[in-house]
JSON list of C-alpha atoms in Angstrom, two decimals:
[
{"chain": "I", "resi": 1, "resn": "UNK", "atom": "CA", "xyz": [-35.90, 60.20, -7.14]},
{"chain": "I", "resi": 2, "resn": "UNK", "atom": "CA", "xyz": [-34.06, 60.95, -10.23]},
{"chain": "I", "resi": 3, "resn": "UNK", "atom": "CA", "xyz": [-30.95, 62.06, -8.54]},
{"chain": "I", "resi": 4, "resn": "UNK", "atom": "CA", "xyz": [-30.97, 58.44, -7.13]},
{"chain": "I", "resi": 5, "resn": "UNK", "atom": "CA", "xyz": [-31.66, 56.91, -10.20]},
{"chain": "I", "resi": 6, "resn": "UNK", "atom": "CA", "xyz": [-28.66, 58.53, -11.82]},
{"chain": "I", "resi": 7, "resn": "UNK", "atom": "CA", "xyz": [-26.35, 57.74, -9.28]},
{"chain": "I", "resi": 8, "resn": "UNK", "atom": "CA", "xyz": [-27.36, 53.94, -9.20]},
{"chain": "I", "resi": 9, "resn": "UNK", "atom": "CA", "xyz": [-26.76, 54.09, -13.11]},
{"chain": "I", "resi": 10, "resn": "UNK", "atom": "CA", "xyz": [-23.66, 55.99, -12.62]},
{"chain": "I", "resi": 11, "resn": "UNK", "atom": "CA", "xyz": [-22.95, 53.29, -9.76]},
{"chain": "I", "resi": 12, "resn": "UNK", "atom": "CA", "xyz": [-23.56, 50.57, -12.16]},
{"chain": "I", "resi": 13, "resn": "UNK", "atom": "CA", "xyz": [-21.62, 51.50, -15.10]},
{"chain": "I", "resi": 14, "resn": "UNK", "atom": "CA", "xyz": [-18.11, 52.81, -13.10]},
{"chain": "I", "resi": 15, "resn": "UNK", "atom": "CA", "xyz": [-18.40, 49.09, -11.37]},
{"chain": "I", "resi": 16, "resn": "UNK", "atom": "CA", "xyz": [-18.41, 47.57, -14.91]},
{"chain": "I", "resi": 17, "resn": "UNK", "atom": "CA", "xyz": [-15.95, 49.77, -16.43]},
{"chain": "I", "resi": 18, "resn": "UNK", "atom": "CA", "xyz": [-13.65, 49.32, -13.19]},
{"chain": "I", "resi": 19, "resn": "UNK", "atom": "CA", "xyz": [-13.86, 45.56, -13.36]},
{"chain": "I", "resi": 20, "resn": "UNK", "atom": "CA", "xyz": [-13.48, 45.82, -17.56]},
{"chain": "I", "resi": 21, "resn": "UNK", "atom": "CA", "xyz": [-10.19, 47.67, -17.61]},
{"chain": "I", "resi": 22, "resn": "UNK", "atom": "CA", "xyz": [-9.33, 45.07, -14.31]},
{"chain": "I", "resi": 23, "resn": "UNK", "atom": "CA", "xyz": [-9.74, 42.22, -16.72]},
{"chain": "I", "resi": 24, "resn": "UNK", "atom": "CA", "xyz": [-7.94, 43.59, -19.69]},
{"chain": "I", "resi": 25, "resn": "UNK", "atom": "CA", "xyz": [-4.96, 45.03, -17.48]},
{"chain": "I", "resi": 26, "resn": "UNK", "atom": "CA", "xyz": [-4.47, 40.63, -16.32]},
{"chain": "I", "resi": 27, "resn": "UNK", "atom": "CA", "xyz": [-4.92, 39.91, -19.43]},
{"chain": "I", "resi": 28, "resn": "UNK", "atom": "CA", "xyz": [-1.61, 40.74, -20.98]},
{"chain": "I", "resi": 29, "resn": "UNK", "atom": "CA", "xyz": [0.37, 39.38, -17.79]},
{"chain": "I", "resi": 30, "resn": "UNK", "atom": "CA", "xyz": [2.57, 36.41, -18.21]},
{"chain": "I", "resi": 31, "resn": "UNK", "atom": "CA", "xyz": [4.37, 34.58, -15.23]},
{"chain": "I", "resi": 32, "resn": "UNK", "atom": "CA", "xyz": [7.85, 35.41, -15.00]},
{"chain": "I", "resi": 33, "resn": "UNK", "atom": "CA", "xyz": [9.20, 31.62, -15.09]},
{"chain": "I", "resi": 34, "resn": "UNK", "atom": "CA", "xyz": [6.86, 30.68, -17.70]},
{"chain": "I", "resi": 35, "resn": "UNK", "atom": "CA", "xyz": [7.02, 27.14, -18.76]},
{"chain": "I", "resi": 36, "resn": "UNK", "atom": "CA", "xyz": [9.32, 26.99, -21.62]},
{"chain": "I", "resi": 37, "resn": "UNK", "atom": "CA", "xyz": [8.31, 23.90, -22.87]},
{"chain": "I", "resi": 38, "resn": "UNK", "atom": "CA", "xyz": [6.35, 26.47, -25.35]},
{"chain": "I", "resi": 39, "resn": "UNK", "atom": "CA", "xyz": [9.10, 27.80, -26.66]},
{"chain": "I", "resi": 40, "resn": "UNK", "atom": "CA", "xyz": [10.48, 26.78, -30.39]},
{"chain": "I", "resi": 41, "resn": "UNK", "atom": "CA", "xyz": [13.61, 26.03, -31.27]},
{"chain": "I", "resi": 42, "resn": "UNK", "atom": "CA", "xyz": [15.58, 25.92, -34.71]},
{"chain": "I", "resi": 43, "resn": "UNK", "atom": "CA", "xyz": [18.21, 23.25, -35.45]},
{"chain": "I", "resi": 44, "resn": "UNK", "atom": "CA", "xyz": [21.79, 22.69, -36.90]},
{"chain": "I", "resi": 45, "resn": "UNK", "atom": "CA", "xyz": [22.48, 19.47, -38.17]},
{"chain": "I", "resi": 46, "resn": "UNK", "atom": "CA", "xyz": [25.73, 18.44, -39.40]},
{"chain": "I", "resi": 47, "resn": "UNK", "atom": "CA", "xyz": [27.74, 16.33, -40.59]},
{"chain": "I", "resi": 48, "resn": "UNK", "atom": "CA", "xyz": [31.54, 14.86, -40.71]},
{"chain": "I", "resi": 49, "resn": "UNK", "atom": "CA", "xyz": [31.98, 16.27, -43.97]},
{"chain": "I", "resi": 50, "resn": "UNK", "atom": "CA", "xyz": [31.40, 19.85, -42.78]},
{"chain": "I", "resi": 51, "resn": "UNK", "atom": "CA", "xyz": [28.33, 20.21, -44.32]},
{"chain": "I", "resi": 52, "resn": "UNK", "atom": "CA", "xyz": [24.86, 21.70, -42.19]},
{"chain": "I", "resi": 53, "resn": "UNK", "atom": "CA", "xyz": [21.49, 22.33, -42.24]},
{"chain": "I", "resi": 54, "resn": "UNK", "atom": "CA", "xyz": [19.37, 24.26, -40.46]},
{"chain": "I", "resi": 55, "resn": "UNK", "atom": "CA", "xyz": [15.57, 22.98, -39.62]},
{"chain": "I", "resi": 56, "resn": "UNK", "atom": "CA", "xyz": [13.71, 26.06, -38.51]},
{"chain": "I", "resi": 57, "resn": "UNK", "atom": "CA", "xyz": [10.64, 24.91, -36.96]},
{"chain": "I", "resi": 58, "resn": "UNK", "atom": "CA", "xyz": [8.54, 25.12, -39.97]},
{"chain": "I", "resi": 59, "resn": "UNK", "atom": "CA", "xyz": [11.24, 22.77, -41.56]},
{"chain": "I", "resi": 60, "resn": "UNK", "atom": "CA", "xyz": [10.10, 19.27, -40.91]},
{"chain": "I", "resi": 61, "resn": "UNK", "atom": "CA", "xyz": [12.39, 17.72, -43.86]},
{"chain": "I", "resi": 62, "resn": "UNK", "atom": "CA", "xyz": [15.26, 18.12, -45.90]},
{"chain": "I", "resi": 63, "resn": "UNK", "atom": "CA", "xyz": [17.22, 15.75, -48.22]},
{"chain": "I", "resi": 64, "resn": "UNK", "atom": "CA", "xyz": [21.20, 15.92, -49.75]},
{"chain": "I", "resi": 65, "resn": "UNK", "atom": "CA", "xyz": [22.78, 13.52, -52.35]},
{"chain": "I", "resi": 66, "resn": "UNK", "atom": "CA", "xyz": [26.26, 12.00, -52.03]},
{"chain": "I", "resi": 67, "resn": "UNK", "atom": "CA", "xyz": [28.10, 10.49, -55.26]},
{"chain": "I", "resi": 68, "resn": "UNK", "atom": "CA", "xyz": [29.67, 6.43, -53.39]},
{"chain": "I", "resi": 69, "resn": "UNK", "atom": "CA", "xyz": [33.03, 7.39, -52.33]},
{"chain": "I", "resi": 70, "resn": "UNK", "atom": "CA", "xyz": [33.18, 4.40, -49.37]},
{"chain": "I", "resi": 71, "resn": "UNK", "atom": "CA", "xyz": [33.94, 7.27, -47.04]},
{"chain": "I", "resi": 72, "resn": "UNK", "atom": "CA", "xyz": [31.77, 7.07, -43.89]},
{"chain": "I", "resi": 73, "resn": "UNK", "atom": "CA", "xyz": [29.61, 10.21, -42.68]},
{"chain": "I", "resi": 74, "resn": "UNK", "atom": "CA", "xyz": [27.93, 10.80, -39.41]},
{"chain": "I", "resi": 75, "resn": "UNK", "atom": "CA", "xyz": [25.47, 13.20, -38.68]},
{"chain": "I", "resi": 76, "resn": "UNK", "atom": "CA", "xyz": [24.96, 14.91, -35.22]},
{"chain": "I", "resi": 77, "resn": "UNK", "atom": "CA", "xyz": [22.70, 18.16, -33.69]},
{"chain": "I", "resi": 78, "resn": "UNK", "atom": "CA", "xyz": [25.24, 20.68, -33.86]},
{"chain": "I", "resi": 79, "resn": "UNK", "atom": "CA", "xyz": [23.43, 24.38, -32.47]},
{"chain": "I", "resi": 80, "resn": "UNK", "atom": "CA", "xyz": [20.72, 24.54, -31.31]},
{"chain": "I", "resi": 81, "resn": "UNK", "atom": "CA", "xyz": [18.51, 28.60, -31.50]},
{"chain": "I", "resi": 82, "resn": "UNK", "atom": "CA", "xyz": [16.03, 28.87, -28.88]},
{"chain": "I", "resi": 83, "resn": "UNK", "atom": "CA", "xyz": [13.96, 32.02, -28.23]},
{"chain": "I", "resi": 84, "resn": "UNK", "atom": "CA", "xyz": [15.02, 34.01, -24.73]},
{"chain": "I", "resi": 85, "resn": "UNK", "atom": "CA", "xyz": [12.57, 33.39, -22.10]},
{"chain": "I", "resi": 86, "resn": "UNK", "atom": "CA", "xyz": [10.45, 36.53, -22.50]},
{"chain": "I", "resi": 87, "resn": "UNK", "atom": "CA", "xyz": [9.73, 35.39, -26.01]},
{"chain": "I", "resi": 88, "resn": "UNK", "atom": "CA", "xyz": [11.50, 37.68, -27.85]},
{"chain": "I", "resi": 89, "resn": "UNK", "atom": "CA", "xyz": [12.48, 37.13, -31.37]},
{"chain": "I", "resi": 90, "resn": "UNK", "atom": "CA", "xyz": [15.52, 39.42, -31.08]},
{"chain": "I", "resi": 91, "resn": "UNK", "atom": "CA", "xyz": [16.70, 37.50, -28.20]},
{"chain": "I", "resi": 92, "resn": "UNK", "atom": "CA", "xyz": [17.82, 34.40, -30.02]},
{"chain": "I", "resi": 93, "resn": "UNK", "atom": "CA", "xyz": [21.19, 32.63, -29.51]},
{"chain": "I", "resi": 94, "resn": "UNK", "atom": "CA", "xyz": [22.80, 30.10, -30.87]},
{"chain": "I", "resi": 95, "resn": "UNK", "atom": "CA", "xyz": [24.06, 27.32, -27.95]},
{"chain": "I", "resi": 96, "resn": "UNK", "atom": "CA", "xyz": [26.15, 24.73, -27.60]},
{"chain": "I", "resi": 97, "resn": "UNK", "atom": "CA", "xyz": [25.00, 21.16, -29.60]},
{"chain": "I", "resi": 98, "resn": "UNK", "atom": "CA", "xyz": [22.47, 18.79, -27.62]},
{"chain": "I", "resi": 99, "resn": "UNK", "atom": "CA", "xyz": [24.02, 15.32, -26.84]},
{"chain": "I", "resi": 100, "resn": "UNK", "atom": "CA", "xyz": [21.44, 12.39, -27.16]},
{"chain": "I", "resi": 101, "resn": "UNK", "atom": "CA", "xyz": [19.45, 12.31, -24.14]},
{"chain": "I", "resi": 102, "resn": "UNK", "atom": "CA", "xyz": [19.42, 15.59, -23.30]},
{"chain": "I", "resi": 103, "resn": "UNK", "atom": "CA", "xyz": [16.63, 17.01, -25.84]},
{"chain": "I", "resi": 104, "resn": "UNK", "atom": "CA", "xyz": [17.01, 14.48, -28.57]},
{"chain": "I", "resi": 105, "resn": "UNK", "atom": "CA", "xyz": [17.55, 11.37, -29.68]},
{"chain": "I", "resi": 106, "resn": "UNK", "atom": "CA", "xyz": [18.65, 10.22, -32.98]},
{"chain": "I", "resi": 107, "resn": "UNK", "atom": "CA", "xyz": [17.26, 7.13, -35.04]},
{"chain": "I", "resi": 108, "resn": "UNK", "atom": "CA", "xyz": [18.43, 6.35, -38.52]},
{"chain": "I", "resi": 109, "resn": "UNK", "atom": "CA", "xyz": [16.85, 3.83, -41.04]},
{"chain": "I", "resi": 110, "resn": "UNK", "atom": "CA", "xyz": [18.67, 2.84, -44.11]},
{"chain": "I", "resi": 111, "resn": "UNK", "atom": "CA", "xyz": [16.67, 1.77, -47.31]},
{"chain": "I", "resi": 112, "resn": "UNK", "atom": "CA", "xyz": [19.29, -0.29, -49.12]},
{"chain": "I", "resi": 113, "resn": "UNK", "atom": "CA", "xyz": [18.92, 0.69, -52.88]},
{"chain": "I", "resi": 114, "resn": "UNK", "atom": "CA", "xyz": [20.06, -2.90, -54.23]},
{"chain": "I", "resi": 115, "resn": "UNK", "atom": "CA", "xyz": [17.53, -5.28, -52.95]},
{"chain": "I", "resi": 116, "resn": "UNK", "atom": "CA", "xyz": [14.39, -3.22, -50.54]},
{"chain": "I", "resi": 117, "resn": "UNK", "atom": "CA", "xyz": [15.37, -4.37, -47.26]},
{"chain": "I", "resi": 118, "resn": "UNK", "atom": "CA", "xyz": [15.26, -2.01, -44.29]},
{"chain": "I", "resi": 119, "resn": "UNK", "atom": "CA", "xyz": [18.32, -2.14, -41.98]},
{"chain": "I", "resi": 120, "resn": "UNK", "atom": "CA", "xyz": [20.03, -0.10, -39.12]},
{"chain": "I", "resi": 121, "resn": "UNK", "atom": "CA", "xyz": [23.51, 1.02, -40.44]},
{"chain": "I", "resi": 122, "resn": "UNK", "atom": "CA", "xyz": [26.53, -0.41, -38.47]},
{"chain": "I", "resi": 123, "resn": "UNK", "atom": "CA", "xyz": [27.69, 2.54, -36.58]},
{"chain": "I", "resi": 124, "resn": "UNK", "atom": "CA", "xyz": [24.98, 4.75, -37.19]},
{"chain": "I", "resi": 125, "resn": "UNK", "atom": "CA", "xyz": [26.87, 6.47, -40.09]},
{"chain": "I", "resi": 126, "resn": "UNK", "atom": "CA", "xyz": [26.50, 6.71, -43.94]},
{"chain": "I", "resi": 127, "resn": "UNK", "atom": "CA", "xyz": [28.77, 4.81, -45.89]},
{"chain": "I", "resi": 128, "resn": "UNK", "atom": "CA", "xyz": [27.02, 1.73, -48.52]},
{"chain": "I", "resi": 129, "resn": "UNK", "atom": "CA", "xyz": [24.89, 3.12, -51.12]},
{"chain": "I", "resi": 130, "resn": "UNK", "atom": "CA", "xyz": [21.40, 3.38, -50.35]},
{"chain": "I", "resi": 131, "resn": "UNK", "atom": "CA", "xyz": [19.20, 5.87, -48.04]},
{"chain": "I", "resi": 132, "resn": "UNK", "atom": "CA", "xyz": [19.29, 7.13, -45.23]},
{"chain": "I", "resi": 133, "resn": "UNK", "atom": "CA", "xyz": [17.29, 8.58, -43.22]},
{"chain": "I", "resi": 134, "resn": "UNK", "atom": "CA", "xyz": [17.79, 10.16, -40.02]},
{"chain": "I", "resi": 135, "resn": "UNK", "atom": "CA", "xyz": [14.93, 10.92, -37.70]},
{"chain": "I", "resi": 136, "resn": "UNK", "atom": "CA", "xyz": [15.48, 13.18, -34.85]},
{"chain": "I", "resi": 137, "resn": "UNK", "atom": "CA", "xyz": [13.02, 14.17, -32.00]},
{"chain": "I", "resi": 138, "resn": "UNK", "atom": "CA", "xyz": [12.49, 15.43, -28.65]},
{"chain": "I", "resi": 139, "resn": "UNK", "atom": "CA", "xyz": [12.28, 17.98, -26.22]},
{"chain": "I", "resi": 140, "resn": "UNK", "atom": "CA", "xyz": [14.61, 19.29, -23.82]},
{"chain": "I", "resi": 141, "resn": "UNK", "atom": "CA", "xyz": [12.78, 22.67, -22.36]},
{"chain": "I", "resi": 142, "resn": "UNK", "atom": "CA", "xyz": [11.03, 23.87, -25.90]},
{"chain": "I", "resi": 143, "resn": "UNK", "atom": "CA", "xyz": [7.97, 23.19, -27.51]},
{"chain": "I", "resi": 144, "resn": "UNK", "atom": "CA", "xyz": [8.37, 19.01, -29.36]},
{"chain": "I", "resi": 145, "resn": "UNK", "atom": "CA", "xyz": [10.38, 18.80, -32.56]},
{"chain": "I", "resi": 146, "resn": "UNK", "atom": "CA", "xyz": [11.06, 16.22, -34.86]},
{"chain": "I", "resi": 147, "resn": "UNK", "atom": "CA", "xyz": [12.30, 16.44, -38.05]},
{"chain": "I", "resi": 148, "resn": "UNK", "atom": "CA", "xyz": [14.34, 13.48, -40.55]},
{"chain": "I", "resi": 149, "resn": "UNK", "atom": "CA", "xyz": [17.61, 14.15, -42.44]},
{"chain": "I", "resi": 150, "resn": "UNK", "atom": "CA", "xyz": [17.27, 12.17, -46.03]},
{"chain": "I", "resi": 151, "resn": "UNK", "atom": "CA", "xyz": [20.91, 11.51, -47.06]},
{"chain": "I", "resi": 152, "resn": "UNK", "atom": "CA", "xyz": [21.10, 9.12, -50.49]},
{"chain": "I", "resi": 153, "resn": "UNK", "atom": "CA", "xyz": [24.27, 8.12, -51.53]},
{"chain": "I", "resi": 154, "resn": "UNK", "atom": "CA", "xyz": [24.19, 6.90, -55.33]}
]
């Protein structure tokens, strides 16, 4: 009777431990095409004056002053880094820029410094003093971003 009695508590406890090291071993398993809508991805903006930023994705804003020369800017995604599929932070590249539409889109709002009203510069460039600020946001196969771009020109 105690033979039996150690084997059903023998029984018992290699079941448990079997299906314990079953869970753990699943666990740590990832699909190989994993949605990569998870993924984050760090940003080059620049603009037509050669200058860039990068928004990293703990970057939501940055701001740059401009002296009035009359000279328009535009600003445009330039690079985009996105983390290889596997997740690896030694696997990151830096791509080609993301057109509008495919990832981003692009709004601007100027404040005009002279009298408080809000408008949409002509062109969708920098040029009148005021300022500007450029909102970008999207999605394009990696976790939602969106960040702004303050540009003042004085």
């Amino acid at each position: 009777m105690k033979k039996c009695r150690y084997l059903l508590v023998f029984t018992i406890v290699a079941i448990v431990t079997i299906v314990i090291i079953g869970i753990a071993a699943f666990a740590g398993c990832q699909k190989e095409n994993e949605d990569d809508s998870s993924l984050d991805v760090t940003v080059m903006v620049s603009n037509s004056l050669g200058d860039k930023w990068i928004f990293t994705p703990d970057i939501e804003e940055l701001s740059v002053e401009y002296d009035y020369t009359g000279q328009e800017i535009a600003f445009k995604i330039a690079k985009y880094r996105i983390m290889d599929m596997k997740g690896q932070t030694s696997g990151l590249i830096w791509g080609d820029s993301l057109v509008s539409g495919r990832g981003f889109n692009r709004t601007c709002v100027c404040y005009d410094l002279l009298d408080g009203t809000y408008h949409f510069p002509e062109g969708d460039v920098a040029k009148e003093r005021g300022k500007y600020v450029y909102d970008f946001y999207g999605s394009g196969g990696f976790r939602y971003r969106s960040f702004r771009l303050v540009v003042i020109i004085k």
